[in-house]
Amino acid sequence: MKRIVFIIALLFASFAEAQTGIIKGVVVDKQSESPLEGATIELLNTEIATGVITDFDGRFTIIDVPVGRQAIRVSYIGYESTTIPNIVVTTGKDVSLNISLLESFNQLDEVVLTTETTKDRPLNKAATVSARQFGLEEVTRFSGGRSDVGRLAANFAGVSTPDDSRNDIVVRGNSPVGLLWRVEGIPIPNPNHFAAFGTTGGPVSAINPNMLKNSDFITSAFPAEYGNALGGVFDLGFRKGNVDDYEYTAQAGAFTGIEATAEGPMGKNNGSFLIAARYSLVGLIGAGAGGASTAVPNYTDVSFNLNFGKGKLGNFSLFGILATSDIEFLGDEIDENDLFASEDEDLFVESRFGVLGLKHQVSFGDNSYLRTILGGSLSQSQINSDRYFNLDTPEERVIPFFDTDDLESRLTVSTLFNSKISNRVTLRTGVLLENFGLESVLRDREEQPDNDGDGDPDLTVFRDIDESFAIVQPYIQGRFRLTEKLTLNTGLHSVYSSLNEQFVFEPRAGVKYNLTNSQSLSFGYGLHHQPAPLPLLFLNENVNGQEVQTNRDLDFVRSMHYVLGYDIKIAPSWRGKVEVYYQDIDNAAVESFPSSYSSLTEGADFAFDNDRVSLVNEGTGFNRGIEFTLEKFFSKGYYGLLTGSFFESRYEGSDGIERNTPFNNGYVVNFLTGREFKIGVSGRNVFFVDTRLATSGGQYFTPIDLEASQFAGFEVQREDLAFSERFDDYFRWDVKFGIRLNSKEKKRSHQFYVDLQNVTNNENAFVRRYNRLTNSVDQVDQIGFFPDFGYKFQF
């Protein structure tokens, strides 16, 4: 015991020497993004006053910064100064900041207003309501987040996740298929491992959080530059690598896997490189996928951002993501409570995801720039299933039962022109062109007759296409500071699809009025359109002996968003926000005869219905609710976040009956808090504790007709009672603790953590399904108690 105590004491002593780090960054004009030469950066709350001035390119570097949480103040003549708190300084990695200053309304000669930069304000200043920014610290700090940006968003007001096994994002009662993912300014397919065709979520994210700079998440009434989405927008940006020094990170985690990151200077024009690669830890050690599953998931991804610096032709950068994943569920190794597979089935899943983009930005004077992005992306999902009949009998046999191979590719061109007309007016206009290529095959025996008389259900082709089509989205938007207290954001977005040859206009508007320096009112409106999910559009229907795609000409689904918000700064580092919203949805795809089906209910799991054909745009729905946020930003060693959403999500199918959507939880409440304790002689090392409590109303589901299922041999649902029954309320408690150590050696730091997820082992329902082996209806629960862990070494 004495030896253990001695070793621990020796470990802390080796980190006890007071160490320093580096804060660097660039300061630009918020409206024009032009660098500001001569801006002053002051390091606050230190014994010795430290300050630097930005150079011609707006860059600055502060050296010998004490490790720990620091704050800086940035000021420039004629601009509103800003204070940036909670900058985590370590010895292992330089801190790099991108800072934007807003020109004073009356162009005063002196700085008269100081604001504090907080994460509740979005980077995109055209987003007036229902938007906030997030960064690497939030993604990796919160308990239970698994370093997943999707799971991070579930802590924000208005957002819920249907189950613990996937990171699908339900925003204000909308289907997850209504979510738009963007990376570096271009839309991308589903950025998740094991992603299925047409979905936006998955079990494991392929977005590496170590690549991210501060990014935006928007939940309603989007600015005019965003389109082809109904529910929400993830607008992600990759950070640049260190332009002065080479830095490396090595880390391991149960969910994130084994990971390595490298970055450093490149070329002679302040260029840099950043590259990160991950491989699943559970795949290396042979652990199961979680819950009752014994299947081993394998996944890997590589991300990079190469910034070539500023040259005579402007600034060029090349970015990308490459990801692959696979898993096998073998029936003889499957537990009856497995979340994804059955005992009489072998299931094989493979997926691929890739993005490659070239970005160019050139300035025109000090107030305007043109940004153009050329991109390509792909998403492929292959799923094959073999079904055993007469299992565990002498007559046992196996046949191919289901297979799908879906490949979606995109060629994308995005260009925008941004101009600061004055300190009161900023205009932005642009166009997004996407050319989609789609190769998709879907064959299935489920619920099919035996027309060929071989004793097995026929393997029916539901989809077999090789198609291409284009979507074009021009837009224009303006930001007008009408008075010091009143700001108007307005614009017009439009969408054209060559598939159905539909062209629509979408007006957007947002108004913000500052009641006082600490209180504001805001209102937002937006009209939004999105095509029906691609897996539905290309389904085959037999019409007079011919296979016809009777859904391909469906119109866009339409949604009008109305949002009213109130924001208050209660005290230093404390903020409160309340928003009330209503979303009116029409043109949803429903069946041409009376039924409960609507495309608004799709997207809750891996698959889409394959028998919904001859659909018409006559469905409606609505989402309405109120949500609040009470947030204490990190200060005095702790933070807190309390969010609550109380909402209703309803729809009507072609039978005219108003029903719950499967996303109508009714309420979602999250509470997160964390504390840091300085340890060691110098207090430069940190022990941290974080916790998260989450609860929500149970999900609605459609009951199973047991007698009809037993007769048919497959699950038959009571569609006349669609989404009429409900699971018990959801509850989960996560606890995370760890230590962050700054080495006495230069540029070296360590971090360890343990994340105990669902510590009460609460049995939250996952699904009720018909078990064809026992001829009964079983309930399968979500993952119970699960310990996560991680280690990070930066040098």
Tab-separated table of N, CA and C in Angstrom, residues 193-261:
chain	number	residue	atom	x	y	z
A	193	HIS	N	-21.090	5.726	-39.655
A	193	HIS	CA	-20.789	4.328	-39.951
A	193	HIS	C	-22.091	3.508	-39.867
A	194	PHE	N	-22.169	2.461	-40.665
A	194	PHE	CA	-23.337	1.567	-40.710
A	194	PHE	C	-24.606	2.341	-41.089
A	195	ALA	N	-24.439	3.355	-41.934
A	195	ALA	CA	-25.577	4.171	-42.346
A	195	ALA	C	-26.409	3.430	-43.383
A	196	ALA	N	-27.717	3.602	-43.308
A	196	ALA	CA	-28.636	2.988	-44.265
A	196	ALA	C	-29.126	4.041	-45.254
A	197	PHE	N	-29.477	3.599	-46.446
A	197	PHE	CA	-29.912	4.462	-47.533
A	197	PHE	C	-31.098	5.326	-47.099
A	198	GLY	N	-30.972	6.643	-47.290
A	198	GLY	CA	-32.063	7.555	-47.018
A	198	GLY	C	-32.132	8.074	-45.604
A	199	THR	N	-31.309	7.538	-44.697
A	199	THR	CA	-31.346	7.975	-43.303
A	199	THR	C	-30.296	9.064	-43.063
A	200	THR	N	-30.319	9.666	-41.873
A	200	THR	CA	-29.343	10.697	-41.517
A	200	THR	C	-28.581	10.359	-40.247
A	201	GLY	N	-28.843	9.206	-39.632
A	201	GLY	CA	-28.162	8.818	-38.409
A	201	GLY	C	-27.558	7.441	-38.523
A	202	GLY	N	-26.916	6.998	-37.440
A	202	GLY	CA	-26.306	5.682	-37.404
A	202	GLY	C	-25.754	5.387	-36.032
A	203	PRO	N	-25.226	4.187	-35.819
A	203	PRO	CA	-24.722	3.824	-34.496
A	203	PRO	C	-23.454	4.577	-34.101
A	204	VAL	N	-22.571	4.862	-35.068
A	204	VAL	CA	-21.277	5.483	-34.775
A	204	VAL	C	-21.021	6.593	-35.787
A	205	SER	N	-20.658	7.778	-35.302
A	205	SER	CA	-20.398	8.900	-36.191
A	205	SER	C	-19.063	8.732	-36.906
A	206	ALA	N	-19.011	9.141	-38.191
A	206	ALA	CA	-17.765	9.174	-38.948
A	206	ALA	C	-17.143	10.567	-38.919
A	207	ILE	N	-17.762	11.504	-38.200
A	207	ILE	CA	-17.213	12.850	-38.048
A	207	ILE	C	-16.260	12.844	-36.852
A	208	ASN	N	-14.999	13.068	-37.098
A	208	ASN	CA	-14.001	13.089	-36.038
A	208	ASN	C	-14.033	14.456	-35.350
A	209	PRO	N	-14.386	14.515	-34.058
A	209	PRO	CA	-14.507	15.818	-33.395
A	209	PRO	C	-13.189	16.585	-33.314
A	210	ASN	N	-12.059	15.889	-33.379
A	210	ASN	CA	-10.767	16.581	-33.346
A	210	ASN	C	-10.510	17.402	-34.606
A	211	MET	N	-11.329	17.199	-35.632
A	211	MET	CA	-11.201	17.975	-36.864
A	211	MET	C	-12.014	19.267	-36.824
A	212	LEU	N	-12.928	19.396	-35.875
A	212	LEU	CA	-13.928	20.452	-35.945
A	212	LEU	C	-13.449	21.772	-35.357
A	213	LYS	N	-13.824	22.842	-36.019
A	213	LYS	CA	-13.784	24.162	-35.412
A	213	LYS	C	-15.188	24.448	-34.887
A	214	ASN	N	-15.379	25.592	-34.250
A	214	ASN	CA	-16.722	25.932	-33.793
A	214	ASN	C	-17.681	25.924	-34.976
A	215	SER	N	-18.846	25.289	-34.793
A	215	SER	CA	-19.808	25.082	-35.870
A	215	SER	C	-21.208	25.415	-35.374
A	216	ASP	N	-22.169	25.450	-36.296
A	216	ASP	CA	-23.543	25.845	-35.972
A	216	ASP	C	-24.502	24.666	-36.042
A	217	PHE	N	-25.500	24.709	-35.148
A	217	PHE	CA	-26.632	23.788	-35.187
A	217	PHE	C	-27.899	24.628	-35.157
A	218	ILE	N	-28.755	24.473	-36.169
A	218	ILE	CA	-29.943	25.314	-36.346
A	218	ILE	C	-31.175	24.422	-36.370
A	219	THR	N	-32.202	24.809	-35.626
A	219	THR	CA	-33.363	23.932	-35.454
A	219	THR	C	-34.655	24.458	-36.077
A	220	SER	N	-34.657	25.661	-36.631
A	220	SER	CA	-35.909	26.154	-37.203
A	220	SER	C	-35.648	27.445	-37.971
A	221	ALA	N	-36.535	27.770	-38.930
A	221	ALA	CA	-36.501	29.042	-39.656
A	221	ALA	C	-35.073	29.367	-40.098
A	222	PHE	N	-34.488	28.485	-40.920
A	222	PHE	CA	-33.089	28.606	-41.303
A	222	PHE	C	-32.850	29.850	-42.159
A	223	PRO	N	-31.638	30.412	-42.113
A	223	PRO	CA	-31.298	31.495	-43.049
A	223	PRO	C	-31.416	31.036	-44.498
A	224	ALA	N	-31.425	32.004	-45.409
A	224	ALA	CA	-31.751	31.714	-46.807
A	224	ALA	C	-30.706	30.855	-47.504
A	225	GLU	N	-29.489	30.750	-46.981
A	225	GLU	CA	-28.482	29.951	-47.679
A	225	GLU	C	-28.665	28.450	-47.464
A	226	TYR	N	-29.563	28.049	-46.558
A	226	TYR	CA	-29.797	26.628	-46.301
A	226	TYR	C	-31.113	26.189	-46.939
A	227	GLY	N	-31.095	25.014	-47.558
A	227	GLY	CA	-32.309	24.497	-48.168
A	227	GLY	C	-32.309	22.987	-48.226
A	228	ASN	N	-33.372	22.434	-48.796
A	228	ASN	CA	-33.547	20.990	-48.921
A	228	ASN	C	-33.530	20.323	-47.548
A	229	ALA	N	-34.207	20.934	-46.576
A	229	ALA	CA	-34.296	20.398	-45.218
A	229	ALA	C	-35.553	20.931	-44.557
A	230	LEU	N	-36.134	20.110	-43.674
A	230	LEU	CA	-37.328	20.501	-42.930
A	230	LEU	C	-37.102	20.576	-41.428
A	231	GLY	N	-36.164	19.755	-40.908
A	231	GLY	CA	-36.044	19.622	-39.460
A	231	GLY	C	-34.953	20.449	-38.831
A	232	GLY	N	-33.719	20.385	-39.357
A	232	GLY	CA	-32.601	21.083	-38.741
A	232	GLY	C	-31.391	21.069	-39.647
A	233	VAL	N	-30.357	21.812	-39.228
A	233	VAL	CA	-29.132	21.932	-40.014
A	233	VAL	C	-27.926	21.774	-39.096
A	234	PHE	N	-27.043	20.857	-39.444
A	234	PHE	CA	-25.712	20.766	-38.855
A	234	PHE	C	-24.741	21.382	-39.860
A	235	ASP	N	-24.206	22.559	-39.562
A	235	ASP	CA	-23.269	23.242	-40.457
A	235	ASP	C	-21.880	23.138	-39.838
A	236	LEU	N	-21.119	22.102	-40.243
A	236	LEU	CA	-19.833	21.777	-39.636
A	236	LEU	C	-18.687	22.379	-40.434
A	237	GLY	N	-17.670	22.819	-39.708
A	237	GLY	CA	-16.466	23.327	-40.341
A	237	GLY	C	-15.234	22.628	-39.800
A	238	PHE	N	-14.250	22.380	-40.672
A	238	PHE	CA	-12.980	21.805	-40.245
A	238	PHE	C	-12.018	22.939	-39.857
A	239	ARG	N	-11.307	22.757	-38.772
A	239	ARG	CA	-10.322	23.740	-38.360
A	239	ARG	C	-9.049	23.576	-39.203
A	240	LYS	N	-8.211	24.598	-39.172
A	240	LYS	CA	-6.921	24.536	-39.838
A	240	LYS	C	-5.886	23.963	-38.882
A	241	GLY	N	-4.854	23.357	-39.429
A	241	GLY	CA	-3.767	22.867	-38.610
A	241	GLY	C	-2.906	24.002	-38.079
A	242	ASN	N	-2.028	23.690	-37.154
A	242	ASN	CA	-1.108	24.658	-36.573
A	242	ASN	C	-0.160	25.178	-37.657
A	243	VAL	N	-0.108	26.480	-37.861
A	243	VAL	CA	0.710	27.060	-38.925
A	243	VAL	C	2.147	27.301	-38.477
A	244	ASP	N	2.438	27.093	-37.175
A	244	ASP	CA	3.772	27.408	-36.656
A	244	ASP	C	4.564	26.196	-36.188
A	245	ASP	N	3.900	25.153	-35.764
A	245	ASP	CA	4.609	24.047	-35.128
A	245	ASP	C	3.885	22.740	-35.428
A	246	TYR	N	4.621	21.640	-35.337
A	246	TYR	CA	4.038	20.310	-35.542
A	246	TYR	C	3.482	19.800	-34.209
A	247	GLU	N	2.268	19.273	-34.256
A	247	GLU	CA	1.608	18.755	-33.062
A	247	GLU	C	0.980	17.403	-33.382
A	248	TYR	N	0.907	16.556	-32.348
A	248	TYR	CA	0.393	15.207	-32.538
A	248	TYR	C	-0.515	14.844	-31.368
A	249	THR	N	-1.502	14.008	-31.661
A	249	THR	CA	-2.405	13.484	-30.638
A	249	THR	C	-2.577	11.997	-30.852
A	250	ALA	N	-2.484	11.243	-29.769
A	250	ALA	CA	-2.793	9.810	-29.794
A	250	ALA	C	-3.827	9.556	-28.714
A	251	GLN	N	-4.869	8.814	-29.035
A	251	GLN	CA	-5.901	8.564	-28.036
A	251	GLN	C	-6.609	7.247	-28.319
A	252	ALA	N	-7.313	6.784	-27.291
A	252	ALA	CA	-8.082	5.545	-27.403
A	252	ALA	C	-9.344	5.684	-26.578
A	253	GLY	N	-10.443	5.110	-27.068
A	253	GLY	CA	-11.709	5.129	-26.353
A	253	GLY	C	-12.560	3.948	-26.767
A	254	ALA	N	-13.454	3.535	-25.891
A	254	ALA	CA	-14.280	2.367	-26.184
A	254	ALA	C	-15.130	2.585	-27.427
A	255	PHE	N	-15.691	3.799	-27.596
A	255	PHE	CA	-16.539	4.074	-28.759
A	255	PHE	C	-15.760	4.733	-29.888
A	256	THR	N	-14.858	5.666	-29.563
A	256	THR	CA	-14.147	6.390	-30.613
A	256	THR	C	-13.068	5.545	-31.255
A	257	GLY	N	-12.528	4.537	-30.534
A	257	GLY	CA	-11.522	3.650	-31.094
A	257	GLY	C	-10.106	4.154	-30.874
A	258	ILE	N	-9.170	3.557	-31.608
A	258	ILE	CA	-7.775	3.979	-31.589
A	258	ILE	C	-7.613	5.112	-32.593
A	259	GLU	N	-6.957	6.197	-32.169
A	259	GLU	CA	-6.938	7.385	-33.008
A	259	GLU	C	-5.579	8.056	-32.972
A	260	ALA	N	-5.201	8.652	-34.109
A	260	ALA	CA	-3.985	9.449	-34.207
A	260	ALA	C	-4.280	10.688	-35.037
A	261	THR	N	-3.756	11.828	-34.582
A	261	THR	CA	-3.930	13.104	-35.277
A	261	THR	C	-2.583	13.785	-35.420
